[in-house]
Coordinates of C-alpha atoms and ligand atoms in Angstrom, one line a residue:
M1 CA 158.5 93.2 50.3
R2 CA 160.9 91.2 52.4
C3 CA 158.2 90.6 54.8
L4 CA 156.0 89.2 52.1
L5 CA 158.6 87.0 50.7
F6 CA 159.5 85.7 54.3
F7 CA 155.8 84.9 54.7
I8 CA 155.6 83.1 51.2
L9 CA 158.6 81.2 52.0
S10 CA 157.9 80.2 55.5
F11 CA 154.2 79.5 55.1
P12 CA 154.6 75.9 54.0
L13 CA 157.1 75.3 56.6
L14 CA 154.6 76.4 59.2
V15 CA 152.0 74.2 57.8
S16 CA 154.4 71.2 57.6
A17 CA 155.4 72.0 61.3
Q18 CA 151.7 71.8 62.3
L19 CA 151.2 68.6 60.4
N20 CA 154.4 67.2 62.1
K21 CA 153.3 68.2 65.4
D22 CA 149.8 66.6 64.9
S23 CA 151.1 63.4 63.4
L24 CA 153.5 63.1 66.3
M25 CA 150.6 63.3 68.7
I26 CA 148.5 61.0 66.8
K27 CA 151.3 58.5 66.8
K28 CA 151.5 58.8 70.5
I29 CA 147.7 58.2 70.8
S30 CA 147.9 55.1 68.7
Y31 CA 150.9 53.7 70.7
E32 CA 149.2 54.4 73.9
I33 CA 145.9 52.7 72.9
M34 CA 147.4 49.7 71.0
T35 CA 150.0 49.0 73.8
N36 CA 147.9 49.8 77.0
G37 CA 144.4 50.0 75.8
R38 CA 141.7 48.8 78.2
A39 CA 138.8 48.8 75.8
Y40 CA 138.7 45.1 75.4
D41 CA 139.0 44.5 79.0
L42 CA 136.3 46.8 79.8
L43 CA 134.1 45.2 77.0
R44 CA 134.7 41.7 78.8
E45 CA 133.5 43.1 82.1
L46 CA 130.4 44.8 80.5
T47 CA 129.4 41.7 78.6
K48 CA 130.4 38.9 80.7
N49 CA 129.8 40.3 84.3
I50 CA 126.8 42.5 83.5
G51 CA 125.5 40.9 80.2
G52 CA 122.5 41.9 78.2
R53 CA 121.2 45.4 79.2
L54 CA 117.7 46.0 78.0
A55 CA 116.4 49.3 79.1
G56 CA 114.7 48.9 82.6
S57 CA 116.6 45.8 83.5
P58 CA 118.7 45.4 86.6
E59 CA 121.6 44.8 84.2
Q60 CA 121.2 48.2 82.3
H61 CA 121.0 49.9 85.9
N62 CA 124.3 48.2 86.9
A63 CA 125.9 49.0 83.5
A64 CA 125.5 52.7 84.2
I65 CA 126.9 52.4 87.8
W66 CA 129.8 50.3 86.2
G67 CA 130.4 53.1 83.5
K68 CA 130.4 55.8 86.2
I69 CA 132.8 54.0 88.5
N70 CA 135.3 53.2 85.6
M71 CA 135.3 56.6 84.2
E72 CA 135.8 58.2 87.7
A73 CA 138.8 56.0 88.0
F74 CA 140.3 57.7 84.8
Q75 CA 140.0 61.0 86.8
P76 CA 138.3 63.3 84.2
D77 CA 137.3 66.7 85.5
K78 CA 133.6 65.7 86.0
V79 CA 131.5 62.6 86.0
F80 CA 127.8 62.7 86.5
F81 CA 124.7 61.0 85.9
Q82 CA 121.7 62.5 83.9
P83 CA 118.7 60.7 85.1
C84 CA 116.3 59.7 82.3
K85 CA 113.0 57.7 82.0
T86 CA 113.2 54.8 79.5
P87 CA 110.6 52.4 78.2
N88 CA 110.4 49.1 80.1
W89 CA 109.4 46.2 77.8
K90 CA 109.6 42.7 78.8
R91 CA 109.9 39.7 76.5
G92 CA 107.8 37.7 79.1
G93 CA 108.6 34.2 77.9
K94 CA 110.0 32.0 75.2
D95 CA 108.6 33.0 72.0
Y96 CA 107.3 30.1 69.8
A97 CA 106.2 29.5 66.1
A98 CA 105.8 26.4 64.0
I99 CA 104.3 25.2 60.7
V100 CA 101.5 23.1 61.6
G101 CA 99.7 22.5 58.2
I102 CA 100.7 22.1 54.5
N103 CA 97.8 22.0 52.0
G104 CA 95.4 20.9 54.9
K105 CA 97.7 18.1 56.1
A106 CA 98.9 18.3 59.7
T107 CA 102.7 18.7 60.1
N108 CA 104.9 20.1 63.0
K109 CA 108.0 22.1 61.9
K110 CA 109.2 24.3 64.7
L111 CA 110.7 27.6 63.6
E112 CA 113.5 29.5 65.1
V113 CA 111.9 32.9 66.3
M114 CA 112.2 36.0 68.5
A115 CA 109.5 38.4 69.3
L116 CA 110.3 41.9 68.0
G117 CA 110.9 44.5 70.7
N118 CA 107.8 46.2 71.8
S119 CA 105.6 43.3 70.5
L120 CA 102.6 42.6 72.9
S121 CA 101.6 39.0 73.9
S122 CA 99.6 36.8 71.5
K123 CA 97.4 36.0 74.6
G124 CA 97.9 32.3 74.0
L125 CA 98.9 30.2 71.1
M126 CA 97.4 31.7 67.8
E127 CA 96.9 29.6 64.5
A128 CA 96.1 30.8 61.1
E129 CA 97.0 30.6 57.4
V130 CA 100.1 32.3 56.5
I131 CA 100.1 34.8 53.6
V132 CA 103.7 35.7 52.3
V133 CA 104.4 39.1 50.7
S134 CA 107.7 40.5 49.4
D135 CA 107.0 44.2 50.2
F136 CA 104.3 46.7 51.1
N137 CA 103.3 47.0 47.5
E138 CA 102.2 43.3 47.4
L139 CA 100.5 43.8 50.7
E140 CA 98.4 46.6 49.2
A141 CA 97.6 44.6 46.1
R142 CA 96.5 41.7 48.3
K143 CA 95.0 43.5 51.1
N144 CA 91.5 41.6 50.7
E145 CA 93.2 38.3 51.4
V146 CA 94.7 39.4 54.7
K147 CA 91.9 39.3 57.2
G148 CA 92.2 36.7 60.0
K149 CA 95.6 35.5 58.6
I150 CA 99.3 35.8 59.8
V151 CA 101.3 38.0 57.3
Y152 CA 104.9 37.2 56.6
F153 CA 107.2 40.0 55.1
H154 CA 110.2 38.7 53.2
S155 CA 112.4 41.4 54.5
I156 CA 115.9 40.3 53.4
L157 CA 118.9 42.5 53.4
H158 CA 119.7 42.4 49.8
P159 CA 123.1 40.8 49.3
S160 CA 123.9 43.0 46.2
I161 CA 124.0 46.1 48.4
I162 CA 127.6 46.4 49.5
E163 CA 127.1 48.7 52.4
T164 CA 125.1 46.5 54.6
G165 CA 123.8 49.3 56.6
K166 CA 122.1 50.6 53.5
A167 CA 120.5 47.2 53.1
Y168 CA 119.3 47.3 56.6
E169 CA 117.9 50.7 56.2
D170 CA 115.8 49.4 53.2
A171 CA 114.5 46.4 55.1
Y172 CA 114.0 48.2 58.5
I173 CA 110.5 49.6 57.6
Y174 CA 109.1 46.0 57.4
R175 CA 110.3 45.4 61.0
S176 CA 109.2 48.9 62.3
D177 CA 105.8 49.3 60.4
G178 CA 105.0 45.8 59.3
P179 CA 102.8 44.8 62.2
S180 CA 100.6 47.8 62.0
R181 CA 100.4 47.8 58.1
A182 CA 99.2 44.3 58.3
A183 CA 96.8 44.9 61.2
K184 CA 95.2 47.6 59.2
Y185 CA 93.8 45.0 56.9
G186 CA 92.8 42.5 59.7
A187 CA 96.0 40.3 60.0
I188 CA 96.2 38.8 63.5
G189 CA 100.0 38.3 63.7
V190 CA 103.1 39.2 61.7
M191 CA 106.3 37.4 60.9
I192 CA 109.4 38.8 59.2
H193 CA 112.6 37.6 57.8
S194 CA 115.3 38.7 60.4
L195 CA 117.2 41.6 59.3
S196 CA 120.3 39.5 59.0
T197 CA 123.1 38.9 56.5
A198 CA 124.1 35.6 58.2
P199 CA 123.9 32.3 56.4
D200 CA 122.5 30.8 59.6
N201 CA 119.1 30.3 61.5
E202 CA 119.6 32.8 64.3
P203 CA 116.6 35.2 64.7
Q204 CA 117.2 38.7 65.3
T205 CA 115.0 41.1 67.3
G206 CA 114.9 44.8 67.2
V207 CA 112.3 47.6 67.8
M208 CA 108.8 47.7 66.1
E209 CA 106.4 50.4 66.6
Y210 CA 102.8 50.2 66.8
N211 CA 100.4 52.8 65.1
D212 CA 97.8 53.5 67.8
S213 CA 95.0 53.5 65.1
F214 CA 95.3 49.7 64.4
P215 CA 94.9 46.6 66.5
K216 CA 98.4 45.8 68.3
I217 CA 99.2 42.4 66.9
P218 CA 102.1 40.3 67.9
A219 CA 105.2 40.2 65.7
I220 CA 108.3 37.9 65.5
A221 CA 111.4 37.6 63.5
L222 CA 112.3 34.3 61.9
G223 CA 115.8 32.7 61.6
P224 CA 117.0 33.4 58.2
T225 CA 117.0 29.7 57.1
D226 CA 113.6 29.1 58.4
A227 CA 112.2 32.3 56.9
K228 CA 113.7 31.5 53.4
N229 CA 112.1 27.9 53.5
L230 CA 108.8 29.3 54.7
F231 CA 108.6 32.0 51.8
E232 CA 109.5 29.2 49.2
Q233 CA 107.2 26.7 50.6
A234 CA 104.2 29.2 50.9
K235 CA 104.5 30.2 47.4
K236 CA 103.7 26.5 46.3
S237 CA 101.5 25.3 49.2
M238 CA 99.0 26.5 51.6
L239 CA 100.6 26.7 55.2
R240 CA 99.1 27.1 58.5
V241 CA 101.3 28.4 61.2
Q242 CA 101.1 28.8 64.8
M243 CA 102.8 31.6 67.0
E244 CA 103.0 32.7 70.6
T245 CA 104.5 35.6 72.2
F246 CA 104.4 37.1 75.9
G247 CA 105.6 40.7 75.8
Y248 CA 104.2 43.4 78.0
F249 CA 105.2 46.8 79.3
L250 CA 105.9 47.9 82.9
P251 CA 105.7 51.5 83.8
D252 CA 108.6 53.6 82.4
A253 CA 112.0 52.9 84.3
D254 CA 114.4 55.4 85.9
E255 CA 117.8 55.1 84.2
N256 CA 120.9 57.3 83.6
N257 CA 123.0 58.6 81.0
V258 CA 126.6 58.6 82.2
V259 CA 128.6 61.7 81.3
A260 CA 132.3 62.2 82.1
E261 CA 134.0 65.6 81.0
L262 CA 137.4 67.0 80.2
T263 CA 136.8 70.8 80.6
G264 CA 138.4 72.9 77.9
S265 CA 141.3 75.2 78.8
E266 CA 140.9 77.9 76.0
F267 CA 137.3 77.3 74.9
P268 CA 135.5 75.7 77.7
N269 CA 132.0 76.6 76.2
E270 CA 132.7 74.9 72.9
I271 CA 131.5 71.3 73.6
I272 CA 132.6 68.2 71.7
T273 CA 130.6 64.9 72.4
I274 CA 131.7 61.4 71.9
G275 CA 129.4 58.6 72.8
G276 CA 127.8 55.1 72.5
H277 CA 124.8 53.5 74.1
L278 CA 124.7 51.4 77.1
D279 CA 121.5 49.5 76.5
S280 CA 121.2 46.4 74.4
W281 CA 118.6 43.7 73.8
D282 CA 117.8 41.1 76.2
V283 CA 118.8 38.1 74.1
N284 CA 122.6 38.8 73.9
E285 CA 125.6 40.5 75.5
G286 CA 125.1 43.5 73.3
A287 CA 129.0 43.3 72.3
H288 CA 129.1 45.0 69.1
D289 CA 125.7 46.8 69.8
D290 CA 126.9 48.9 71.3
G291 CA 129.4 47.6 74.1
T292 CA 132.2 48.5 71.6
G293 CA 130.8 52.1 71.3
V294 CA 130.7 52.3 75.0
V295 CA 134.3 51.1 75.6
H296 CA 135.5 53.2 72.5
T297 CA 134.4 56.2 74.4
M298 CA 135.7 55.2 77.7
E299 CA 139.1 54.3 76.1
V300 CA 139.5 57.8 74.5
L301 CA 138.9 59.4 77.9
R302 CA 141.5 57.1 79.4
A303 CA 144.2 57.7 76.6
F304 CA 143.8 61.5 76.7
K305 CA 144.2 61.3 80.6
S306 CA 147.2 58.9 80.4
L307 CA 148.9 61.1 77.8
N308 CA 148.4 64.0 80.2
Y309 CA 146.4 65.8 77.2
H310 CA 144.7 69.0 78.3
P311 CA 142.1 69.8 75.7
K312 CA 141.3 73.3 74.5
R313 CA 137.7 72.6 74.1
T314 CA 135.5 70.7 76.3
I315 CA 135.2 67.0 75.5
R316 CA 132.1 65.0 76.8
F317 CA 132.3 61.3 77.0
V318 CA 128.6 60.1 77.0
L319 CA 127.3 56.6 77.6
F320 CA 123.6 56.9 76.6
A321 CA 120.9 55.0 78.6
N322 CA 118.6 54.0 75.9
E323 CA 118.8 53.9 72.3
E324 CA 117.3 50.5 71.2
N325 CA 113.7 50.9 72.0
G326 CA 113.0 54.4 72.4
G327 CA 116.2 56.7 72.1
M328 CA 115.4 58.3 75.4
G329 CA 119.1 58.6 76.4
G330 CA 119.9 60.9 73.3
L331 CA 116.7 62.9 73.8
K332 CA 117.6 63.6 77.5
Y333 CA 121.2 64.6 76.6
A334 CA 119.9 67.1 74.0
E335 CA 117.1 68.2 76.2
L336 CA 119.6 69.2 79.0
A337 CA 122.0 70.7 76.4
K338 CA 119.3 73.1 75.4
L339 CA 118.2 73.8 79.0
N340 CA 121.8 74.6 80.1
K341 CA 122.3 76.9 77.1
E342 CA 125.4 75.0 76.2
K343 CA 127.2 75.2 72.8
H344 CA 127.7 72.1 71.0
I345 CA 130.0 72.1 68.0
L346 CA 130.4 68.4 67.1
A347 CA 129.3 65.1 68.2
L348 CA 130.7 61.6 67.4
E349 CA 128.7 58.3 67.6
S350 CA 130.3 54.8 67.6
D351 CA 127.4 52.5 67.1
D352 CA 128.3 50.4 63.9
G353 CA 130.2 47.7 65.9
G354 CA 133.9 47.3 66.8
F355 CA 135.1 46.1 63.4
T356 CA 138.0 47.4 61.4
P357 CA 137.7 51.3 61.3
R358 CA 137.3 52.5 57.7
A359 CA 136.2 56.1 57.9
I360 CA 135.3 59.1 59.9
G361 CA 131.8 59.9 58.5
I362 CA 130.9 63.7 58.6
G363 CA 127.5 65.2 58.0
C364 CA 128.3 68.8 57.0
T365 CA 128.4 71.1 53.9
A366 CA 130.6 70.1 50.9
A367 CA 132.9 73.2 51.7
Q368 CA 133.4 72.0 55.3
L369 CA 133.9 68.5 54.1
K370 CA 136.8 69.6 52.0
K371 CA 138.5 71.1 55.0
F372 CA 138.0 68.1 57.2
Q373 CA 139.5 65.9 54.4
T374 CA 142.6 67.8 54.6
W375 CA 143.0 65.7 57.9
T376 CA 142.8 62.4 55.9
P377 CA 146.6 62.0 55.6
L378 CA 146.9 62.2 59.4
L379 CA 144.4 59.4 59.8
K380 CA 145.2 57.2 56.8
P381 CA 148.2 55.5 58.7
Y382 CA 145.4 54.1 61.1
G383 CA 143.1 53.0 58.6
T384 CA 140.6 55.8 58.1
E385 CA 139.7 58.6 55.8
V386 CA 137.3 61.4 56.2
I387 CA 134.3 60.8 54.0
A388 CA 130.6 62.4 53.8
G389 CA 127.7 61.3 55.8
G390 CA 127.7 60.7 59.7
G391 CA 125.7 60.7 62.6
G392 CA 123.7 58.4 64.7
A393 CA 120.5 57.9 66.8
D394 CA 122.0 59.1 70.2
I395 CA 123.5 62.2 68.8
S396 CA 120.9 63.3 66.3
P397 CA 118.6 65.0 68.8
L398 CA 121.2 67.6 69.3
S399 CA 120.7 68.8 65.8
K400 CA 117.2 70.1 66.6
D401 CA 118.5 72.9 68.8
F402 CA 122.1 73.3 67.6
K403 CA 121.6 73.8 64.0
N404 CA 125.3 74.2 63.1
I405 CA 126.4 71.1 65.2
I406 CA 128.5 68.7 63.1
Q407 CA 127.3 65.1 63.3
T408 CA 130.0 62.4 62.8
S409 CA 130.5 58.8 63.4
L410 CA 133.1 56.0 63.3
L411 CA 132.5 53.9 60.2
V412 CA 133.7 50.5 60.4
D413 CA 134.0 47.6 58.0
S414 CA 130.2 46.6 57.7
Q415 CA 130.4 43.0 56.3
R416 CA 129.8 41.1 59.6
Y417 CA 127.8 43.6 61.7
F418 CA 124.4 42.4 60.4
D419 CA 125.4 38.7 60.8
L420 CA 125.3 39.3 64.6
H421 CA 123.1 42.4 65.2
H422 CA 120.3 41.8 67.6
A423 CA 120.9 38.0 67.5
K424 CA 122.1 35.9 70.4
T425 CA 125.4 35.6 68.7
D426 CA 126.4 39.3 69.5
V427 CA 128.9 38.3 72.2
F428 CA 132.3 39.2 73.4
E429 CA 134.0 36.3 71.6
N430 CA 132.9 37.8 68.3
V431 CA 134.9 41.1 68.9
N432 CA 138.5 41.3 67.9
K433 CA 140.8 43.2 70.2
R434 CA 143.0 44.9 67.6
E435 CA 140.1 46.0 65.6
L436 CA 138.4 47.4 68.7
H437 CA 141.4 49.1 69.8
L438 CA 142.2 50.7 66.4
G439 CA 138.6 52.2 66.4
A440 CA 139.4 54.0 69.6
V441 CA 142.7 55.2 68.0
N442 CA 140.9 56.9 65.1
I443 CA 138.2 58.4 67.1
A444 CA 140.9 59.8 69.5
A445 CA 142.9 61.1 66.7
F446 CA 140.0 62.7 65.0
I447 CA 138.8 64.3 68.3
Y448 CA 142.1 65.5 69.0
L449 CA 142.1 67.4 65.7
V450 CA 138.7 68.9 66.2
D451 CA 139.9 69.9 69.7
Q452 CA 142.9 71.6 68.2
Y453 CA 141.2 73.3 65.3
G454 CA 137.5 73.6 66.1
V455 CA 135.2 73.2 63.2
N456 CA 135.5 76.5 61.4
F457 CA 139.2 76.4 60.4
Ligands
LIG501 ZN1 123.1 50.2 68.6

């Protein structure tokens, strides 16, 4: 009886002592990163000294060497390369498009454009009437009008959708599948509205995928202003457009995932992964996409080492070689995890930009989520809460072989990301130091809690 009474009385004390210990540790993590953090300086090096890092480029290759050297300097237990093949697409020249005829009358209105990633060369300047469609339903309804024309998809990110990532997902299919869907009905080229939220005229590139059953026609994204004007004009008048692209593929390149590890002291076989991707598009510095995820990852390692934190579980810090045009980095990481019979319990990806952190998104069951949400009071002072829905392209291949792995991501304020994403404006100057470092604080705090309690607490 006394024993039980003691237990009942002391239980809340034990819990609150634990909470105290954790909140003190997280405070230390925050102090360390906000005061001595190196993420911003590392991002400057990556974006300014190395620059855009399309898979297969010398810059991408150098970025992996840079990542390895810098993580070695933080003295983790291990740092190693995971060699991996990546696609090797080249833009090949200065993409071009113009409106050259309105209702049969010659004009010359040059358009701001960028070829989509993977788009092949137009093999010279092509010219045709443009047919504008709002969506695939309209394409299907008007399929008999498409032959010999250039199809324009009005793939806007709808401004009414508050979560911009959701708006991007809705429009994404026009970029990825639009070219082959139009080629099926005889189109000779495709234009899309850039998947952009910006009130500017910066075109945004991004990956598209050819369906091998149809001709591989060239595809370009228009700057938002030019796209909207073309869409409105084409509804009233017959427009002729020209376009020229230069894309081609070289044989697959030899690249590397860069992996650093803090080996667990109690449960070394339970692996927690944090990562971002090293590659970017060729047209910018890949600052928010995904330089910030790369330096978040490196900063968490640096902070843990500098606080002399010895994790119970093994923590892997991964700079993935290729996400943008093939996702080969994540596939290689998952393939080796399976081959080496590893046990992966949780992975976190940072690939939404380095903006103000809002949440740790978790992909798990409702019952598990409830447990993770008991950590929200510990994270709240640093700006995040635990919410449903997490994961990312680099860590998702792990789910194929590790059915119970929990997929998580750092969710940040999403209002500005698609202003810059895949545009030439995704540069270092558009990253805020405090927002960036606060992201690393929240990742480190969450990963610390996962390390302490595992995922089955
Ligand atoms: Zn990305």
